[in-house]
PDB file of C-alpha atoms in Angstrom:
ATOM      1  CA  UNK A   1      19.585  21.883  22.616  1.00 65.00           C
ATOM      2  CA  UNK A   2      17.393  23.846  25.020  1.00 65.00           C
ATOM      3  CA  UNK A   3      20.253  26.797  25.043  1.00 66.00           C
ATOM      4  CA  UNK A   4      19.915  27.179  21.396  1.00 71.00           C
ATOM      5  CA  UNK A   5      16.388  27.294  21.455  1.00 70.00           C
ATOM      6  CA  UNK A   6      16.396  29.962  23.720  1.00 70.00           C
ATOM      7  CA  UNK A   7      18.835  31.410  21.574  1.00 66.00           C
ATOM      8  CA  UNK A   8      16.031  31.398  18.202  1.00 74.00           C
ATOM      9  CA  UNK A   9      13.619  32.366  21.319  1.00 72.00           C
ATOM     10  CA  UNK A  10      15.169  35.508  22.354  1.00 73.00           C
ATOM     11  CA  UNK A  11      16.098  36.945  18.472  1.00 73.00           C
ATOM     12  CA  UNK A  12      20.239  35.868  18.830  1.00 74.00           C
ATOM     13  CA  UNK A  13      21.778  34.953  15.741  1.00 82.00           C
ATOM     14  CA  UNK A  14      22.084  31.136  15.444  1.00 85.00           C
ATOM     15  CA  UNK A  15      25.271  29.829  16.630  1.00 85.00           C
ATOM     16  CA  UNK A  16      25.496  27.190  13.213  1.00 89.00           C
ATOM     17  CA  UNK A  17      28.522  25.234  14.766  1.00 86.00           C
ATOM     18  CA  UNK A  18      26.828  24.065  17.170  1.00 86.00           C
ATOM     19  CA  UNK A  19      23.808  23.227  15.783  1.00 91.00           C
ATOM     20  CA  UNK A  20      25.968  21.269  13.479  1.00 92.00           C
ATOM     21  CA  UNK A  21      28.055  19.646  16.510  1.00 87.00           C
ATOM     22  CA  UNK A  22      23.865  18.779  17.522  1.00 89.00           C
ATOM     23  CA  UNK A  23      23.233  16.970  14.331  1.00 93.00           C
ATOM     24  CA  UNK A  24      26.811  15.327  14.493  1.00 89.00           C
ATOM     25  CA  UNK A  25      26.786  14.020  18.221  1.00 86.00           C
ATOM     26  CA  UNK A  26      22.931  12.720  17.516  1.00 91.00           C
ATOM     27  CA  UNK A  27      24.145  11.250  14.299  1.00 91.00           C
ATOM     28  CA  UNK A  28      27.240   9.551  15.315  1.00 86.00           C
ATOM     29  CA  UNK A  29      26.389   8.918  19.149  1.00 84.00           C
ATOM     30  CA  UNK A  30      23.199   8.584  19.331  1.00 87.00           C
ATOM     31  CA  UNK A  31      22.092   7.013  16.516  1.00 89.00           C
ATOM     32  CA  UNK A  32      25.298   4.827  15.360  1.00 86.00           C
ATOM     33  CA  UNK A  33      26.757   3.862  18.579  1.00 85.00           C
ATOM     34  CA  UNK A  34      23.852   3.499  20.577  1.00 90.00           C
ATOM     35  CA  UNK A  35      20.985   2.591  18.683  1.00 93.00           C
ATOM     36  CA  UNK A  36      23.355   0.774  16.271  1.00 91.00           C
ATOM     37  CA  UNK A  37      23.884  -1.438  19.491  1.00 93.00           C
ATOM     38  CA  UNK A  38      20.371  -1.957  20.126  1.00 96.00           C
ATOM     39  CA  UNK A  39      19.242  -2.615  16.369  1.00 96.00           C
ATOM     40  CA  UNK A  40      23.023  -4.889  15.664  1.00 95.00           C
ATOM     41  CA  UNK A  41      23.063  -6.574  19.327  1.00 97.00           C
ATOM     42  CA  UNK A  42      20.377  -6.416  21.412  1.00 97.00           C
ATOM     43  CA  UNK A  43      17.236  -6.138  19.486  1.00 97.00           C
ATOM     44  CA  UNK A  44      18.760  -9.772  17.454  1.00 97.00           C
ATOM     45  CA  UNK A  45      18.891 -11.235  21.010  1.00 97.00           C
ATOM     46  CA  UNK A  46      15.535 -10.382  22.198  1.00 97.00           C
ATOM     47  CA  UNK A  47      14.096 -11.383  19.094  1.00 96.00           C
ATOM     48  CA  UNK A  48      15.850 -14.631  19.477  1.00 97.00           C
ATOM     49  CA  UNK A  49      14.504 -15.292  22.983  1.00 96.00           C
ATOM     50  CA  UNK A  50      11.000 -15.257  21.568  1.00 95.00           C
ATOM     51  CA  UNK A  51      10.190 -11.060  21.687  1.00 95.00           C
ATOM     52  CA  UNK A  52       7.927 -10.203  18.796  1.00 94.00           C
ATOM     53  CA  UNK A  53       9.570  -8.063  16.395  1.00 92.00           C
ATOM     54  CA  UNK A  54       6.185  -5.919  15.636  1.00 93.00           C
ATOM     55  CA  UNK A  55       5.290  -3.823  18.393  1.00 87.00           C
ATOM     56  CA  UNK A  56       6.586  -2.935  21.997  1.00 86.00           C
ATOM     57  CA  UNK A  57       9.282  -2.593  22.688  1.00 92.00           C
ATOM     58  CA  UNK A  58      11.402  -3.453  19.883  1.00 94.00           C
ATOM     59  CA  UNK A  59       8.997  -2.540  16.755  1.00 95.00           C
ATOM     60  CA  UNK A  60       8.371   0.606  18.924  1.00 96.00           C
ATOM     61  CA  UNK A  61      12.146   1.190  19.249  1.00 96.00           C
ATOM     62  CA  UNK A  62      12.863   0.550  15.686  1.00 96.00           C
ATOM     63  CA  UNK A  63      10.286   3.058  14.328  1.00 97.00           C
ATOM     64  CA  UNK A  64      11.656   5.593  16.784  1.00 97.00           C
ATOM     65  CA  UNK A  65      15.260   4.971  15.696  1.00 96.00           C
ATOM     66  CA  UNK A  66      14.036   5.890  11.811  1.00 97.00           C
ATOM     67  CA  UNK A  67      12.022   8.621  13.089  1.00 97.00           C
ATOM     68  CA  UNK A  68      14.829  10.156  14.922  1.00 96.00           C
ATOM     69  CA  UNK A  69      16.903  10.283  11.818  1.00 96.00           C
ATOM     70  CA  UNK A  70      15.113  11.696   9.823  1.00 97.00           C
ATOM     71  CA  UNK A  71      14.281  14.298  12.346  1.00 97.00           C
ATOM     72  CA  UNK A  72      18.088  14.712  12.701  1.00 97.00           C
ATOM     73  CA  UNK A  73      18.182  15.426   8.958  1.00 97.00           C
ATOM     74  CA  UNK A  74      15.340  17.904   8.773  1.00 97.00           C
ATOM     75  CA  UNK A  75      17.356  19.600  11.464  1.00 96.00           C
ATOM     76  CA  UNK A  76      20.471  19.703   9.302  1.00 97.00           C
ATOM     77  CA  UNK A  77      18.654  20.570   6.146  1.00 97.00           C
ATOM     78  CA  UNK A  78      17.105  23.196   7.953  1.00 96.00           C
ATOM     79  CA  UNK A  79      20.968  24.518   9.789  1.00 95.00           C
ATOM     80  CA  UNK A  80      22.199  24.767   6.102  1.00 97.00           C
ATOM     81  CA  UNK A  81      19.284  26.707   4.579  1.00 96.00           C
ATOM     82  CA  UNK A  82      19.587  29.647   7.390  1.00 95.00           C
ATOM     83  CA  UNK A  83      23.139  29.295   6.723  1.00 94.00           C
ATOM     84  CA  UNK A  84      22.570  29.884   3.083  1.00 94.00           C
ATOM     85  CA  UNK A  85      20.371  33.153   4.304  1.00 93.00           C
ATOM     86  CA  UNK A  86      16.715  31.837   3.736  1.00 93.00           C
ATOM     87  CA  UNK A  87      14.942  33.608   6.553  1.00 89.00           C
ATOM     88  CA  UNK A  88      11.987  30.811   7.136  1.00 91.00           C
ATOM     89  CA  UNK A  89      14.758  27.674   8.265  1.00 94.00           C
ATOM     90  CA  UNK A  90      15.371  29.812  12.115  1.00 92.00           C
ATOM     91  CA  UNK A  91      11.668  29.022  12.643  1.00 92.00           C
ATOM     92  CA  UNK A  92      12.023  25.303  11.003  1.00 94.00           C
ATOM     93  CA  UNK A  93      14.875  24.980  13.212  1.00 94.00           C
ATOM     94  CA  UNK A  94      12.980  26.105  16.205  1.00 93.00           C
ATOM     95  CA  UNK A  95      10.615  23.653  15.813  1.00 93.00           C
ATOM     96  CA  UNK A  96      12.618  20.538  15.155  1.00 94.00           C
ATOM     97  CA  UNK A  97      14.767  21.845  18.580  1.00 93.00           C
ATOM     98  CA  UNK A  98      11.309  21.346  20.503  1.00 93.00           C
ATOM     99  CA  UNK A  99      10.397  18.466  18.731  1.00 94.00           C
ATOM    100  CA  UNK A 100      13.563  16.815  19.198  1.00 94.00           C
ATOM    101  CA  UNK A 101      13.217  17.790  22.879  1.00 91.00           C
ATOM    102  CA  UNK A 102      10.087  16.282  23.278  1.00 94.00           C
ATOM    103  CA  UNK A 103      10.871  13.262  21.462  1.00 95.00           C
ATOM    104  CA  UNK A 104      14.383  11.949  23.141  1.00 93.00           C
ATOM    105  CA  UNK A 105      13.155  12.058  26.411  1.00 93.00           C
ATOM    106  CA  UNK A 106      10.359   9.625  26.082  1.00 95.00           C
ATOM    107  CA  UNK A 107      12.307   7.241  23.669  1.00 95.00           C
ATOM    108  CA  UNK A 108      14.489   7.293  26.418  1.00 94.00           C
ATOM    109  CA  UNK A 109      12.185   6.515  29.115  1.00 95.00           C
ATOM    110  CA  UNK A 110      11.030   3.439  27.339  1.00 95.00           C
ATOM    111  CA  UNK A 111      14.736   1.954  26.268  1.00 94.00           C
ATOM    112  CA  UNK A 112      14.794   2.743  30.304  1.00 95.00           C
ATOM    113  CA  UNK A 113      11.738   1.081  31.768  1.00 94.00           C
ATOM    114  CA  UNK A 114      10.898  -1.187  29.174  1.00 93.00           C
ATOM    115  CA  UNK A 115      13.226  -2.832  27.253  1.00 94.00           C
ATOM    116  CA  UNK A 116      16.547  -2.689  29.000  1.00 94.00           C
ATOM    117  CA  UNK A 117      14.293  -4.475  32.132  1.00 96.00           C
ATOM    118  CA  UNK A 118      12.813  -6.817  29.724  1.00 95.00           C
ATOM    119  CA  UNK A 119      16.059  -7.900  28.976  1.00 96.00           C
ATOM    120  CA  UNK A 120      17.312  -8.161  32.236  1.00 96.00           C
ATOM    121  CA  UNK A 121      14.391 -10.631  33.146  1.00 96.00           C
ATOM    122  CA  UNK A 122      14.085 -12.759  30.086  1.00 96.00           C
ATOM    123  CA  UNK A 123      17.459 -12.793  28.709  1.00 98.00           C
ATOM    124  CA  UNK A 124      20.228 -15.748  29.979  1.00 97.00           C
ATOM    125  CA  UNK A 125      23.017 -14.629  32.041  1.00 97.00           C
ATOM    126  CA  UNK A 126      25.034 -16.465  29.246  1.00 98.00           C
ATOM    127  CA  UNK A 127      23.221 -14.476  26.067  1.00 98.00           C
ATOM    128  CA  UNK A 128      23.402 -10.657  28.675  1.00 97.00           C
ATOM    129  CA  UNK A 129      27.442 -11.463  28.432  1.00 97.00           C
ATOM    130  CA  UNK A 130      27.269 -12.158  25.087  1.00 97.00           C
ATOM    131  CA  UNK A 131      25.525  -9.084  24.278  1.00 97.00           C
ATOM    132  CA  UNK A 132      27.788  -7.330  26.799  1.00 96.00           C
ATOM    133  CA  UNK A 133      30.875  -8.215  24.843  1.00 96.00           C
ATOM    134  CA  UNK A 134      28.909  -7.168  21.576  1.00 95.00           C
ATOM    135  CA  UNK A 135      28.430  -3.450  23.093  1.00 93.00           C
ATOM    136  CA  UNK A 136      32.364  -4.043  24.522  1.00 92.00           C
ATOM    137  CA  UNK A 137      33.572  -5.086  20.580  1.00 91.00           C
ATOM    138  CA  UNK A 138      31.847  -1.848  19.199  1.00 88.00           C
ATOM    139  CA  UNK A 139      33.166   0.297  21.741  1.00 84.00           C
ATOM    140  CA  UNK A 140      36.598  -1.250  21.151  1.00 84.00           C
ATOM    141  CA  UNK A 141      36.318  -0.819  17.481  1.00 81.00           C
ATOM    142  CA  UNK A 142      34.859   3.161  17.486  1.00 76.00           C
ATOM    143  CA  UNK A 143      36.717   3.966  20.667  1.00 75.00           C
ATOM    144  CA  UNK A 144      37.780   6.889  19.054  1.00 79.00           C
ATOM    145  CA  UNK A 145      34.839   8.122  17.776  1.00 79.00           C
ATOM    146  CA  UNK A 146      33.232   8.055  20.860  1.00 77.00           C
ATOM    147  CA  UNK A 147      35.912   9.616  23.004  1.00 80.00           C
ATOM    148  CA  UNK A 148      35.114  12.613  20.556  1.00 82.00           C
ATOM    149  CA  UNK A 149      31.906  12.258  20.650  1.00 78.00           C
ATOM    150  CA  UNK A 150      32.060  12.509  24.360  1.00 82.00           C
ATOM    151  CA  UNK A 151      34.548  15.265  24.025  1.00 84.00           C
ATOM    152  CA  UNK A 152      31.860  17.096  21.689  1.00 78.00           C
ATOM    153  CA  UNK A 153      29.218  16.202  24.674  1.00 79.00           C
ATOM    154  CA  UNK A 154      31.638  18.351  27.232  1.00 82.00           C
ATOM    155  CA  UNK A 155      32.043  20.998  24.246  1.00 79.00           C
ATOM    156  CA  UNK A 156      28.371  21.539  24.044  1.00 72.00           C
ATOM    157  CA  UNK A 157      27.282  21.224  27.606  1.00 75.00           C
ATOM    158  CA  UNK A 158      30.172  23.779  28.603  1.00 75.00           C
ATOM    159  CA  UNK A 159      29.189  26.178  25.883  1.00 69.00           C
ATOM    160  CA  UNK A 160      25.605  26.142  27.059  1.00 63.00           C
ATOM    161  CA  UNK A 161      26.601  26.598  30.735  1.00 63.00           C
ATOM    162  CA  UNK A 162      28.753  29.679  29.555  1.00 57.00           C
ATOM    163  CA  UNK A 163      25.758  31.554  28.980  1.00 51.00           C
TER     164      UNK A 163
END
C-alpha cells in the first residue's frame, strides 16, 4: 500500500490493478480467511470460556473487523470512480491508503498482544486443538483461495520492490 501512496504522492498515474489486487487480497484474505476465523472460531470459543462479548478484546475486534470493511469498500468505490475519470477519487484514495495504513497495524498489534495471549492463557489445551482444527478445516476447504491469495501477496510485494 505504501508504494502506491507514494505513487498518488509523487503525481504518477494510479496503477488501478493493483489497487484492485489491494481491495481483493484485504477482502478475501484478510477479512474472510482471517477474521472469518476469529469471528466463526475463535471469538465463539472465548466467548464460551466466559470472555465478555462487549468490549476488549473481542467487542473491540469485532467493531474493527466492520470498520475495516467498509474502509475496504470506500477504497474500491473510490478505485472505480478515478477509473471512471472523476478527478477528486486520487485524493479519496490517498486518504483511505493512509488510513488503512494507520489502521491495520494497530488492529494487528492487539489480535497480537491481546487476544491471541488471552487465549493462550485461558483457553483448554483441549478447546486451543479444537479451534486449531477449526482454522485447519477452513484452510482445507479455501486452500485454493488462499494459495492465490498468497500468490497475489508475492505479486504485490514484488511489484512494489520493482520500483
Amino acid at each position: 500500500m505504501a508504494a502506491l501512496r507514494h505513487d498518488i504522492a509523487d503525481g504518477d498515474e494510479l496503477n488501478v490493478t493493483a489497487l484492485r489486487n489491494v481491495v481483493e487480497f484485504m477482502r478475501v484474505f484478510g477479512d474472510e480467511l482471517h477474521h472469518g476465523k476469529e469471528e466463526e472460531i475463535l471469538f465463539p470459543a472465548l466467548e464460551a470460556a466466559g470472555v465478555p462479548v462487549k468490549g476488549c478484546p473481542i467487542g473491540t475486534l469485532r467493531a474493527e473487523h466492520a470498520k475495516g470493511r467498509e474502509m475496504i469498500s470506500s477504497l474500491a468505490e473510490a478505485i472505480d470512480d478515478h477509473a471512471r475519470g472523476e478527478t477528486a477519487a486520487r485524493d479519496a484514495i490517498a486518504g483511505m491508503l493512509d488510513d488503512l495504513m494507520e489502521f491495520y497495524p494497530r488492529h494487528i498489534w492487539k489480535e497480537d498482544y491481546l487476544a491471541f495471549p488471552m487465549s493462550d492463557k485461558i483457553l483448554t489445551d483441549e478447546v486451543k486443538a479444537e479451534v486449531t482444527q477449526g482454522y485447519q478445516a477452513v484452510d482445507d476447504r479455501l486452500g485454493q483461495v488462499r494459495a492465490r491469495m498468497e500468490q497475489l501477496a508475492e505479486t504485490l510485494y514484488a511489484a512494489h520492490h520493482a520500483q
